Coordinates of C-alpha atoms and ligand atoms in Angstrom, one line a residue:
X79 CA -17.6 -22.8 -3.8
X80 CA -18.7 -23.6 -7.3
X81 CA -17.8 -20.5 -8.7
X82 CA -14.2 -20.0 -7.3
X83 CA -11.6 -22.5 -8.6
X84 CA -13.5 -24.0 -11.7
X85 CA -10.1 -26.2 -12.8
X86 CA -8.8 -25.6 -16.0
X87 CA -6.0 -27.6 -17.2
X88 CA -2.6 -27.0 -17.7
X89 CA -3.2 -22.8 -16.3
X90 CA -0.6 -20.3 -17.4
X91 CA 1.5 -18.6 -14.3
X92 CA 1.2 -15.0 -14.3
X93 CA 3.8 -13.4 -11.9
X94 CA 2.6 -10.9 -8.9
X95 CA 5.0 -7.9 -8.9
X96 CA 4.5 -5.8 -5.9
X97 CA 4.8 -2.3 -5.8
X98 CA 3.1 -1.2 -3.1
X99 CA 6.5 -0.3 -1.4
X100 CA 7.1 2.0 -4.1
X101 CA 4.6 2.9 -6.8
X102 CA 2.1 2.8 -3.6
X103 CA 4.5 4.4 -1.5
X104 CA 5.1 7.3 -3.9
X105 CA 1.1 8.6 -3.6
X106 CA 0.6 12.2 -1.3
X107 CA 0.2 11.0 2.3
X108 CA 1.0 7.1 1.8
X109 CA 4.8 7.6 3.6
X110 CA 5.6 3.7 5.6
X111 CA 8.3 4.2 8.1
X112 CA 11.4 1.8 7.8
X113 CA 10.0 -0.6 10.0
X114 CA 6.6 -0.8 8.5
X115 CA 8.6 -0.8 5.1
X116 CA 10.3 -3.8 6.4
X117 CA 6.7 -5.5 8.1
X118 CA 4.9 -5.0 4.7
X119 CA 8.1 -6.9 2.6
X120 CA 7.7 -9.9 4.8
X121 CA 3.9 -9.6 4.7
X122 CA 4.3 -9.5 0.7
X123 CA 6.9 -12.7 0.8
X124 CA 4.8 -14.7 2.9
X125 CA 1.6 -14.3 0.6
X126 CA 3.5 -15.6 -2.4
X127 CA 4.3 -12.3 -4.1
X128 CA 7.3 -13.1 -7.0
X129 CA 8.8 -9.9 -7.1
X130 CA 8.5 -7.0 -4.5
X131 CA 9.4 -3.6 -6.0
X132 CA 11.4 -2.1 -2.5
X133 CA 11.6 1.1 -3.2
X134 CA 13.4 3.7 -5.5
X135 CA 17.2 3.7 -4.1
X136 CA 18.8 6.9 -5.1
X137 CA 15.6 8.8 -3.8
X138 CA 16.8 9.2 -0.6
X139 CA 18.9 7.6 2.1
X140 CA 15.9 6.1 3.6
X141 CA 14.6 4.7 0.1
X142 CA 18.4 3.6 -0.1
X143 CA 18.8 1.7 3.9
X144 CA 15.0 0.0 3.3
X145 CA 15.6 -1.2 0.0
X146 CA 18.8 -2.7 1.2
X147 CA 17.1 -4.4 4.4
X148 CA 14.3 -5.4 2.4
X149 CA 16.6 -7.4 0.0
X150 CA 19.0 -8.8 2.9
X151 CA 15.8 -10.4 4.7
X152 CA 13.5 -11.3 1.7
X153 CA 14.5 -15.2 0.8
X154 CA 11.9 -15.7 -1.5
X155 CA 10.5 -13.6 -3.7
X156 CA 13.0 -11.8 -6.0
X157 CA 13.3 -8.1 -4.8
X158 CA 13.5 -4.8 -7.2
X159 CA 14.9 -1.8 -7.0
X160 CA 14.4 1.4 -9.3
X161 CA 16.0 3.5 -11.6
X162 CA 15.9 6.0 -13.7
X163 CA 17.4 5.7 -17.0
X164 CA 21.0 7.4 -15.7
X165 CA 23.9 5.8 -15.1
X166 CA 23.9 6.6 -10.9
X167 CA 20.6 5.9 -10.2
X168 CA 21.0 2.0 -11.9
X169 CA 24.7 1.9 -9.6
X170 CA 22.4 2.7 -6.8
X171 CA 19.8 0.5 -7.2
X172 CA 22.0 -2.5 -7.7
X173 CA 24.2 -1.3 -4.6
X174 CA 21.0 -1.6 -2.8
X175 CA 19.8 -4.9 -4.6
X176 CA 23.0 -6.8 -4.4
X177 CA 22.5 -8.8 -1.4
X178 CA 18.9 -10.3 -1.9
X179 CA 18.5 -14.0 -3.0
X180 CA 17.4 -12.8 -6.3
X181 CA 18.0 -9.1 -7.6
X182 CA 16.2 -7.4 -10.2
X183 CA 17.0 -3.9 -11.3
X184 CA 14.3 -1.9 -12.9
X185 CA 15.1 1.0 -15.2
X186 CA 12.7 3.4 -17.0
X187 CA 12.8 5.6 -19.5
X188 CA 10.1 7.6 -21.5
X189 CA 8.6 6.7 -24.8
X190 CA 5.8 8.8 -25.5
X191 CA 6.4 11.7 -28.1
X192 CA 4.7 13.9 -25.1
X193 CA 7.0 12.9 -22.9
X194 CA 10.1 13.0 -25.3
X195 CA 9.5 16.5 -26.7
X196 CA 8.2 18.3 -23.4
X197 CA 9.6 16.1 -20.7
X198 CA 13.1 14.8 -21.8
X199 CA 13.5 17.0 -24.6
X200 CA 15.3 14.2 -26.7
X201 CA 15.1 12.5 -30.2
X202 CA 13.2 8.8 -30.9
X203 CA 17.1 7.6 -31.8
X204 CA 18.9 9.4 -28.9
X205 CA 16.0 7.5 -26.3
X206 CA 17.5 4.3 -28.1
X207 CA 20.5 4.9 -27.6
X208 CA 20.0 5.7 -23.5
X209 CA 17.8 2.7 -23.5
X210 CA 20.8 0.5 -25.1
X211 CA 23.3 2.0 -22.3
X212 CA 21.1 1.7 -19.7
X213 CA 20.1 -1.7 -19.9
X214 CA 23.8 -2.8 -20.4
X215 CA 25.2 -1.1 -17.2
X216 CA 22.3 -2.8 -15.3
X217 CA 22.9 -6.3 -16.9
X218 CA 26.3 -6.1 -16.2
X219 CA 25.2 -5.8 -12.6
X220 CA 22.3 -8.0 -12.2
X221 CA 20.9 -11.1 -14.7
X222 CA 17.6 -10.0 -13.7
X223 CA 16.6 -6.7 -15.8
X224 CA 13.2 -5.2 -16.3
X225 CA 12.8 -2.1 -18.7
X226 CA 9.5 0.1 -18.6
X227 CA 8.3 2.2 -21.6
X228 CA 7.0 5.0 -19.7
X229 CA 3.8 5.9 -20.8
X230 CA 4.3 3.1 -23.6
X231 CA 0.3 3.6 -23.8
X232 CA 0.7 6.6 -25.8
X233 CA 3.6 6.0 -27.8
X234 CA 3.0 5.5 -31.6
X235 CA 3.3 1.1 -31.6
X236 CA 6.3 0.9 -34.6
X237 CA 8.7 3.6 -32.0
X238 CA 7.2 1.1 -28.7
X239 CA 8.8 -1.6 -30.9
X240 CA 11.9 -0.6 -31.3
X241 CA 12.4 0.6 -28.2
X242 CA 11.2 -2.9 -27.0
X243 CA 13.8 -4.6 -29.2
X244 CA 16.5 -2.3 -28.5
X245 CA 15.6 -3.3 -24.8
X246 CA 15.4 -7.2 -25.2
X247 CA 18.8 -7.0 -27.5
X248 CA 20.6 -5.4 -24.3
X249 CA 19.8 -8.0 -22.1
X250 CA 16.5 -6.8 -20.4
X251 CA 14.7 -10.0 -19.1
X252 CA 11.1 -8.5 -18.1
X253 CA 9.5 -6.2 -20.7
X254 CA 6.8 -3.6 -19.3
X255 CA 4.7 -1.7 -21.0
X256 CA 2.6 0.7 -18.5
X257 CA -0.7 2.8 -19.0
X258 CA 1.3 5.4 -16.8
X259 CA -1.5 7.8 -17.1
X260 CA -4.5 5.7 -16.9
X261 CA -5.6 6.8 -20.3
X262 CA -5.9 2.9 -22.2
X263 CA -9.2 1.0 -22.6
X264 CA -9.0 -2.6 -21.9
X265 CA -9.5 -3.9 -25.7
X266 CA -6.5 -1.1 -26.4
X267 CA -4.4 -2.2 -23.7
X268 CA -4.9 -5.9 -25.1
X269 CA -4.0 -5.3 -28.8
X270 CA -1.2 -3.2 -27.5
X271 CA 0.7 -6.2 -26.2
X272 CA -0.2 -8.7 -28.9
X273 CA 0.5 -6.9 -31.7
X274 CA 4.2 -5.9 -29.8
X275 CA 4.9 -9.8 -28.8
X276 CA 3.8 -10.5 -32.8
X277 CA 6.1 -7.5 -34.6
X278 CA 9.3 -7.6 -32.4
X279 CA 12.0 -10.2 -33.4
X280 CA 13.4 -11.0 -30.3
X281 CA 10.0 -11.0 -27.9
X282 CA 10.4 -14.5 -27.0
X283 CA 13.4 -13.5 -24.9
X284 CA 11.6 -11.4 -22.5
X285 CA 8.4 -11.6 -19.7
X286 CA 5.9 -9.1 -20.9
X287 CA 4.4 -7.2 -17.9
X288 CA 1.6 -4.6 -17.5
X289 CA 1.6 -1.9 -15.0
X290 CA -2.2 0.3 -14.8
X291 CA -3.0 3.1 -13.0
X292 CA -6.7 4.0 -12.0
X293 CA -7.4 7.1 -13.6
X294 CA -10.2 5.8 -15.1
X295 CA -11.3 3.2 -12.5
X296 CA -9.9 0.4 -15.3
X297 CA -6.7 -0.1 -13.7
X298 CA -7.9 -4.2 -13.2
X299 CA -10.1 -4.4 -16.2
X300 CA -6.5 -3.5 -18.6
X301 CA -4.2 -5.7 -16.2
X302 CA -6.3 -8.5 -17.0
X303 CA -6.6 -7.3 -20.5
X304 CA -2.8 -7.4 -20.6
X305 CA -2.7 -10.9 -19.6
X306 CA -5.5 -12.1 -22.6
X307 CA -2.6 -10.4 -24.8
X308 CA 0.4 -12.0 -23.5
X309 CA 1.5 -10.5 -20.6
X310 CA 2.6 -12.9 -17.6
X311 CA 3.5 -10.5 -15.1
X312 CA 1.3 -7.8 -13.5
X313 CA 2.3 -4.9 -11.4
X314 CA 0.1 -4.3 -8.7
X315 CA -0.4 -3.0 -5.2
X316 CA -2.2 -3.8 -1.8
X317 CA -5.7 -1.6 -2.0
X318 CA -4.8 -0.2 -5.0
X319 CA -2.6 2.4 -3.5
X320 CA -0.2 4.7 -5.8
X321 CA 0.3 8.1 -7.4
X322 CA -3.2 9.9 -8.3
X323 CA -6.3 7.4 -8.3
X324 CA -3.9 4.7 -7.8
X325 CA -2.5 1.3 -9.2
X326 CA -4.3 -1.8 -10.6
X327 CA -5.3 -3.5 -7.3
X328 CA -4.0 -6.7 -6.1
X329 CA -6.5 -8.6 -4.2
X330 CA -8.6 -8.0 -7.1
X331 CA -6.4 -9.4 -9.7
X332 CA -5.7 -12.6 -7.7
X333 CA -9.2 -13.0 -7.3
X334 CA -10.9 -12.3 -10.6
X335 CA -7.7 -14.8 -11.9
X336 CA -9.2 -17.4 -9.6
X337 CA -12.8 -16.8 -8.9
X338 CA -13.1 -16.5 -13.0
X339 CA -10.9 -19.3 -14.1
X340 CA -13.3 -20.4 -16.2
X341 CA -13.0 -17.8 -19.0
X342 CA -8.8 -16.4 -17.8
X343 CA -7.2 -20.0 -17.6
X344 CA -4.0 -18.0 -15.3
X345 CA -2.9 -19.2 -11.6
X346 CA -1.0 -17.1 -9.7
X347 CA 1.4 -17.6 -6.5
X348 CA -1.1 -16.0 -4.1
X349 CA -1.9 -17.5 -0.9
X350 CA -5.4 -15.8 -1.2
X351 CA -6.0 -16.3 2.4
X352 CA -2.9 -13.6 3.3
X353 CA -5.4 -10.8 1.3
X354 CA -7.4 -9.2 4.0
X355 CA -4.5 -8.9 6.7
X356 CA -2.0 -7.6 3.9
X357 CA -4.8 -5.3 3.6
X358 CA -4.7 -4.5 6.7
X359 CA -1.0 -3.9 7.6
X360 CA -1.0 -1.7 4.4
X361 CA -3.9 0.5 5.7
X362 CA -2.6 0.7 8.8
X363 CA 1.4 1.3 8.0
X364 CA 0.6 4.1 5.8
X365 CA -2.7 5.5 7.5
X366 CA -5.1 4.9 4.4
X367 CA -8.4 3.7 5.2
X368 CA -9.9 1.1 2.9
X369 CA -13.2 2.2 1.2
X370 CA -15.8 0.6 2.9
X371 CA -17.0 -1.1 -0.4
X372 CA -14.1 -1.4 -1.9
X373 CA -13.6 -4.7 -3.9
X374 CA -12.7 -8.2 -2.1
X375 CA -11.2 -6.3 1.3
X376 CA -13.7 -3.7 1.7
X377 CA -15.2 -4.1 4.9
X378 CA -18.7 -4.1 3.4
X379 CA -17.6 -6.3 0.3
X380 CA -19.6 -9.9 1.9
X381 CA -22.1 -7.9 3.9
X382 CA -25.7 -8.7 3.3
X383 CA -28.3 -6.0 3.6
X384 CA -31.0 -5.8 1.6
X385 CA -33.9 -8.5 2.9
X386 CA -34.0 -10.6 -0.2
X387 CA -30.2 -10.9 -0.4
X388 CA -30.3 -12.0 3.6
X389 CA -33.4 -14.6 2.7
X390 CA -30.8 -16.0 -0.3
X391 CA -28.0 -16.5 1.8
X392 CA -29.9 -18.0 4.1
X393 CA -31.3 -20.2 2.2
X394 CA -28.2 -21.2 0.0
X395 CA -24.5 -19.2 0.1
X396 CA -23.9 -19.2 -3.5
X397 CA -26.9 -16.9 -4.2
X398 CA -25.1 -13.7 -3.6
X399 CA -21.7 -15.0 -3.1
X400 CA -19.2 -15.7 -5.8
X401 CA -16.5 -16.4 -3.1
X402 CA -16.2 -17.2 0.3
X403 CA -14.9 -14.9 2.8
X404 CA -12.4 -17.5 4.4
X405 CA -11.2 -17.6 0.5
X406 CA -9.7 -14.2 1.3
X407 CA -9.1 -14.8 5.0
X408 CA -12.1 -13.1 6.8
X409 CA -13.8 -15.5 8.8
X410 CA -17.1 -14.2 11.0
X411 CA -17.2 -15.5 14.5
X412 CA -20.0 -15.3 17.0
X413 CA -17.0 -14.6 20.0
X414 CA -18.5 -11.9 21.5
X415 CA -15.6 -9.5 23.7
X416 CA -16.2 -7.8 26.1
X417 CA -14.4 -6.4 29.8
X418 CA -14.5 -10.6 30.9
X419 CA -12.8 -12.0 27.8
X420 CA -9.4 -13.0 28.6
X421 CA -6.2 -13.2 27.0
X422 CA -7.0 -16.2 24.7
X423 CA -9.9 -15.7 24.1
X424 CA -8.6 -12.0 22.6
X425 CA -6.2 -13.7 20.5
X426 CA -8.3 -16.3 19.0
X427 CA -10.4 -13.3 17.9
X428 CA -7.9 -11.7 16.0
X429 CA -6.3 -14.6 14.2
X430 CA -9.6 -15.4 13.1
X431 CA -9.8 -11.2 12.1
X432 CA -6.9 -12.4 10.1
X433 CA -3.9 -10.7 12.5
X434 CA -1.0 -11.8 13.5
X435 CA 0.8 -10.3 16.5
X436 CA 4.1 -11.3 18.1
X437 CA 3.9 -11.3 21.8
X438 CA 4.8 -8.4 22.6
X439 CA 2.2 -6.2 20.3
X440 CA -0.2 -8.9 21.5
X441 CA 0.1 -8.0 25.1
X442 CA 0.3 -4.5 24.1
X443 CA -2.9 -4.5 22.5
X444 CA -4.5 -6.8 24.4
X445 CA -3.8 -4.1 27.4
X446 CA -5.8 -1.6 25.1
X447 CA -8.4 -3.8 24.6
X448 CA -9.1 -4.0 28.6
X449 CA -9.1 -0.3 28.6
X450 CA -11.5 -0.1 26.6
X451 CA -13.7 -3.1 27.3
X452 CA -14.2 -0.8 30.9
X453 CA -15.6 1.9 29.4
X454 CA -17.1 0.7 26.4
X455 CA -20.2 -1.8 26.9
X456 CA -20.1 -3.6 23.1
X457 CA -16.7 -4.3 21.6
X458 CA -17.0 -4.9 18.0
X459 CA -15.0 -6.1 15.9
X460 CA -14.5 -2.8 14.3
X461 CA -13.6 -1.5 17.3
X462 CA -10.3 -4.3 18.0
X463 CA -9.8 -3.5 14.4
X464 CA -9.0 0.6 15.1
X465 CA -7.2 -0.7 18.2
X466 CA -4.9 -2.9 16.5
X467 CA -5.0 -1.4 13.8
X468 CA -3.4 2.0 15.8
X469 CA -1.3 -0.3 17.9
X470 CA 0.5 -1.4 14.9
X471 CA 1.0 1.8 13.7
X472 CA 2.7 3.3 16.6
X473 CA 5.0 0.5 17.9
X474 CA 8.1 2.5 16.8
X475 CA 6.8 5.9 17.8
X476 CA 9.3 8.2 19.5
X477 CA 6.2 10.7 20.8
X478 CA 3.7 9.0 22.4
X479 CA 0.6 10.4 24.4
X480 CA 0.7 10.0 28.2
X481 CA -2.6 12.0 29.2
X482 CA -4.7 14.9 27.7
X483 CA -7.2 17.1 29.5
X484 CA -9.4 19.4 27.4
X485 CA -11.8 22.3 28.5
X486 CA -14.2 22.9 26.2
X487 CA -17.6 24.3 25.8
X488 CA -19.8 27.5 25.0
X489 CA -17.3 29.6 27.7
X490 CA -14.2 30.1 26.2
X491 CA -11.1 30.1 26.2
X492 CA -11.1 26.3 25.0
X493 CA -8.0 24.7 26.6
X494 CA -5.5 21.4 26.7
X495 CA -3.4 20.2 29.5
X496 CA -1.3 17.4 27.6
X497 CA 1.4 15.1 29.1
X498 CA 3.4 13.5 26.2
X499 CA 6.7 10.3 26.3
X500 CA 9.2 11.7 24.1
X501 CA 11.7 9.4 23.6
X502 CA 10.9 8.4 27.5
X503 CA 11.1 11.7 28.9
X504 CA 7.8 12.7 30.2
X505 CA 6.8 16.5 29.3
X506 CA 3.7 18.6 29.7
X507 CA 2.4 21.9 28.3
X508 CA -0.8 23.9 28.4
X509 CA -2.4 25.6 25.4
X510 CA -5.3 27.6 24.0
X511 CA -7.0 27.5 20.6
X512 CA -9.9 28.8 18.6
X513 CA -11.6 25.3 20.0
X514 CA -10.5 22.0 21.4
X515 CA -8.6 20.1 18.6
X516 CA -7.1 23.5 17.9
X517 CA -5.7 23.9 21.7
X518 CA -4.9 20.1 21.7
X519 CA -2.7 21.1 18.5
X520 CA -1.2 23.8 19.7
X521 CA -0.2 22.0 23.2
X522 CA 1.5 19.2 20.7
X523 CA 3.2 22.1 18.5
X524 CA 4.7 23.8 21.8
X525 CA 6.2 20.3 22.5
X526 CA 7.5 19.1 19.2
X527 CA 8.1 22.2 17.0
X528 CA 7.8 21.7 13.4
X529 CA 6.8 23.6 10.7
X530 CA 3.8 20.6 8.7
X531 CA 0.8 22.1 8.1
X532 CA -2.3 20.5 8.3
X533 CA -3.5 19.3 5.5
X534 CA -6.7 17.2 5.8
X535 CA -8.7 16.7 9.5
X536 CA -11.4 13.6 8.6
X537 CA -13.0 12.1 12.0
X538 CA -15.7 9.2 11.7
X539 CA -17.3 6.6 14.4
X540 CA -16.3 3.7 14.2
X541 CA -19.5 1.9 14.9
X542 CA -23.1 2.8 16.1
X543 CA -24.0 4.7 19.1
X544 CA -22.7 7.5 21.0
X545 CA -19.9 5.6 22.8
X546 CA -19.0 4.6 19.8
X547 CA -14.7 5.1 18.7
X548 CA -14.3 8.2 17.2
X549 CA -11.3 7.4 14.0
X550 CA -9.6 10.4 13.0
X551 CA -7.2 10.8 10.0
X552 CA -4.9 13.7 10.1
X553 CA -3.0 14.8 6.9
X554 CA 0.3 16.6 7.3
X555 CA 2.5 18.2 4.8
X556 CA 5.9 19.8 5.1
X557 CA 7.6 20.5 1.9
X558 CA 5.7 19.0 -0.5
X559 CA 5.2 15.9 1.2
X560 CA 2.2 14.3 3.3
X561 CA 2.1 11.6 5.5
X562 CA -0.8 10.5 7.1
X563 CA -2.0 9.8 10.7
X564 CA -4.9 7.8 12.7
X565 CA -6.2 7.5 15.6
X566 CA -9.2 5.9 17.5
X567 CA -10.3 6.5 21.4
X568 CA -14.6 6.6 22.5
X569 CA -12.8 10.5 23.5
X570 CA -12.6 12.5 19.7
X571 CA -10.3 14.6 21.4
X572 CA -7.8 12.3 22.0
X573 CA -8.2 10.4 19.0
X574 CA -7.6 13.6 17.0
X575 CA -4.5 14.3 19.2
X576 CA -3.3 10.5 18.8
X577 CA -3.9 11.4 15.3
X578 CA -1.9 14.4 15.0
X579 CA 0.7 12.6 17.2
X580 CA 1.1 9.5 14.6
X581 CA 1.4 11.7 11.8
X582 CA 4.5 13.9 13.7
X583 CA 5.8 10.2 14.1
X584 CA 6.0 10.1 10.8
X585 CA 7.8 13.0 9.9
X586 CA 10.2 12.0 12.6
X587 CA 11.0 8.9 11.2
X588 CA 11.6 10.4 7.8
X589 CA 13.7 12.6 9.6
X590 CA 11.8 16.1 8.4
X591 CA 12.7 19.6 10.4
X592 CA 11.1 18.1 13.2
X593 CA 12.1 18.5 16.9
X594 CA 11.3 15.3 18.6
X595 CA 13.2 16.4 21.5
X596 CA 13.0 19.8 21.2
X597 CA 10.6 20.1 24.5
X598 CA 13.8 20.7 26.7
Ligands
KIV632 O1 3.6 4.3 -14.0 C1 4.7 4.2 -14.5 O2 5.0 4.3 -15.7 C2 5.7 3.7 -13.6 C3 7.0 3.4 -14.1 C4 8.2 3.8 -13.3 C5 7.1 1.9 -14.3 O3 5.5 3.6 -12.4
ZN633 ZN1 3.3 3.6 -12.0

């Protein structure tokens, strides 16, 4: 491609800090298991990330155990953990930091008078002061030290600075500076960081980093904005995920850097190629579906439609294509699956769908993939994508679905005989509801007990025609948390219960008032 990587000499480095596994993690619904936790870190390493934000340690014990594992395993990239600006969360987060290759700890405190006078309900000079302490007791554990200015966007610039130079002066090593609230413009954001690398003394001590969320839909536009100003690190996440409208996304960010290198001279670390299955895994551990046309990993993002964009591609590929799709590892195939295709055949389709299985999910899915080459005539690629994609998902689950049996229809009662593995103990239970999903949910409430309430119930097919995969997304919540389900079958009814069933999973895992054994 013309377009993608136009060389410019002698390109700055801007550092990729991950924080999907924290910031990402954080959002309603978004909840990763410890395993997936884990599968996400090494997906993150192997792309080329330079710092993986873990998790938040003194959260919880499970924040605490993944963060820990995370930095054990993780050889490469230098792994975060945060903290508040108190003195137990920053022992915590270097307990949990202290055995990766490289450590950073990552303490916050607010600097916005909004914050100060309603949140923290402290002075300008006593923030200072907890900003001096701070960043000592974490220096004195780890020579990696980043310091965030929450909401530093809306803090008055000669208070950001001091607080910056108080930071720098007690040892903090990485400098960011976050639109917390999504509230900056991009030429704002910009000015911001030039005119605080300019006005602080000791700013040549310290990595400047920017951190956006997407209230506004400029989360990318300000990151880059950032860089144009002096930042060299950007805190990101897979799809965009975090709190609200999310973070600065970081497919996008890689590839504006490169696809536009022309006018932002900035490499970054990225094996671009790793994008569309990190993508993946992300969507899939924490049950988010990727908008269709969302940006670089969007399923629609290089499909052609209109005629006169077909007759251009056609013709040439760089009439409606600024980058390749292998650039961001999808690659089209004419394989076509279906109930003869055999084993290899299966898993040269998804490497080339940009998965990677070990053997055991490979056979796994590749058993899945039979079942439902038998009953479905047209496997798409869609439809190994749901498969996979919901085989991934539930590898650790202790509740799984052995059979279901709905009667349903204009004579009621509507009814579900349902079989389900718990923890390898087969049980069974028959229930009626006010309809079929509601009987199937009933029959998987009189099983595993627990008290989540259903949040959100979305169900879409996954391609054309009436034997098409139903998807459905199930959103539970169970004091004040979500997590978030999926499940695809050609049957909606089991789909939804698979659904329901993932989500449970969940809550298990995070180990919420919920009785995985509790069918005795
Ligand atoms: O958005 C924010 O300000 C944060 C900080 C903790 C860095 O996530
Ligand atoms: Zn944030």
């Amino acid at each position: 491609m013309s377009n993608a990587g136009n060389t410019v000499s002698a390109k700055d480095r801007v550092l990729i800090f991950d924080t999907t596994l924290r910031d990402g993690e954080q959002c309603p619904g978004a909840t990763m298991t410890f395993e997936e936790k884990l599968e996400v870190a090494d997906m993150l390493d192997a792309m080329g990330v330079d710092i993986i934000e873990a998790g938040f340690p003194i959260a919880s014990e499970g924040d605490f155990e993944a963060v820990s594992a995370i930095a054990s395993r993780i050889k490469r990239a230098t792994v975060a953990g945060l903290a508040r600006a108190i003195s137990a969360d920053i022992a915590r987060a270097g307990e949990a930091v202290r055995h990766a290759a490289r450590p950073r700890i990552h303490t916050f405190v607010s600097t916005s008078p909004i914050h100060l006078q309603h949140q923290m309900r402290k002075s300008e000079e006593e923030v200072l002061e907890i900003i001096t302490k701070t960043v000592t007791q974490a220096r004195n554990l780890v020579d990696d030290v980043e310091w965030s200015g929450m909401d530093a966007t809306r803090t008055p610039i000669d208070y950001l600075c001091r607080a910056v130079e108080t930071a720098i002066r007690a040892g903090a090593t990485t400098i960011n500076l976050p639109d917390t609230v999504g509230y900056a413009t991009p030429d704002e954001y910009r000015a911001m960081f030039k005119a605080v690398r300019e006005r602080v003394p000791n700013a040549d001590k310290a990595i400047f980093s920017a951190h956006c969320h997407n209230d506004l839909g400029l989360a990318v536009a300000n990151s880059l904005a950032a860089v144009e100003g002096g930042a060299r690190q950007v805190e990101c996440t897979i799809n965009g995920i975090g709190e609200r409208a999310g973070n600065a996304a970081l497919e996008e960010i890689v590839m504006a850097l490169r696809v536009r290198g022309d006018v932002m001279p900035y490499d970054t670390g990225i094996d671009a190629t790793y994008l569309m299955r990190a993508s993946k895994a992300v969507s899939s551990a924490c049950s988010f579906p990727v908008q269709y046309n969302k940006a670089i990993v969007g399923r629609n993002a290089f499909a052609h439609e209109s005629g006169i964009h077909q007759d251009g591609m056609l013709k040439h590929q760089q009439t409606y294509e600024i980058m390749t799709p292998a650039s961001v590892g999808v690659t089209k195939t004419s394989l076509v699956m279906g109930k003869h295709s055999g084993r290899a055949a299966f898993r040269s389709k998804l490497s080339e769908m940009g998965y990677a299985l070990g053997d055991n999910q490979l056979e796994d899915a590749f058993t899945r993939f039979k079942a439902l080459a038998d009953r479905k005539k047209h496997v798409y690629d869609e439809d190994i994508e749901a498969l996979v994609d919901e085989n991934l998902a539930t590898a650790h689950d202790r509740v799984k679905l052995v059979s279901l049996t709905v009667i349903a229809g204009t004579r009621g009662p509507q009814r579900a005989m349902l079989k389900l593995d718990i923890d390898g103990r087969i049980v069974a239970e028959e229930a009626e509801g006010n309809g079929p999903i509601d009987a199937v949910f009933n029959a998987v409430k009189a099983l595993v007990p627990h008290e989540a309430v259903l949040e959100l119930y979305d169900v879409h097919a996954v391609t054309e025609g009436t034997d098409a995969q139903a998807e459905v997304t199930v959103r539970l919540g169970q004091n004040g948390a979500a997590v978030t389900g999926r499940g695809a079958d050609p049957d909606t009814l089991v789909s939804s219960c698979k659904a329901y069933l993932a989500a449970l999973n969940k809550l298990v895992a995070r180990g919420s008032r919920v009785h995985a054994q509790a069918a005795e």
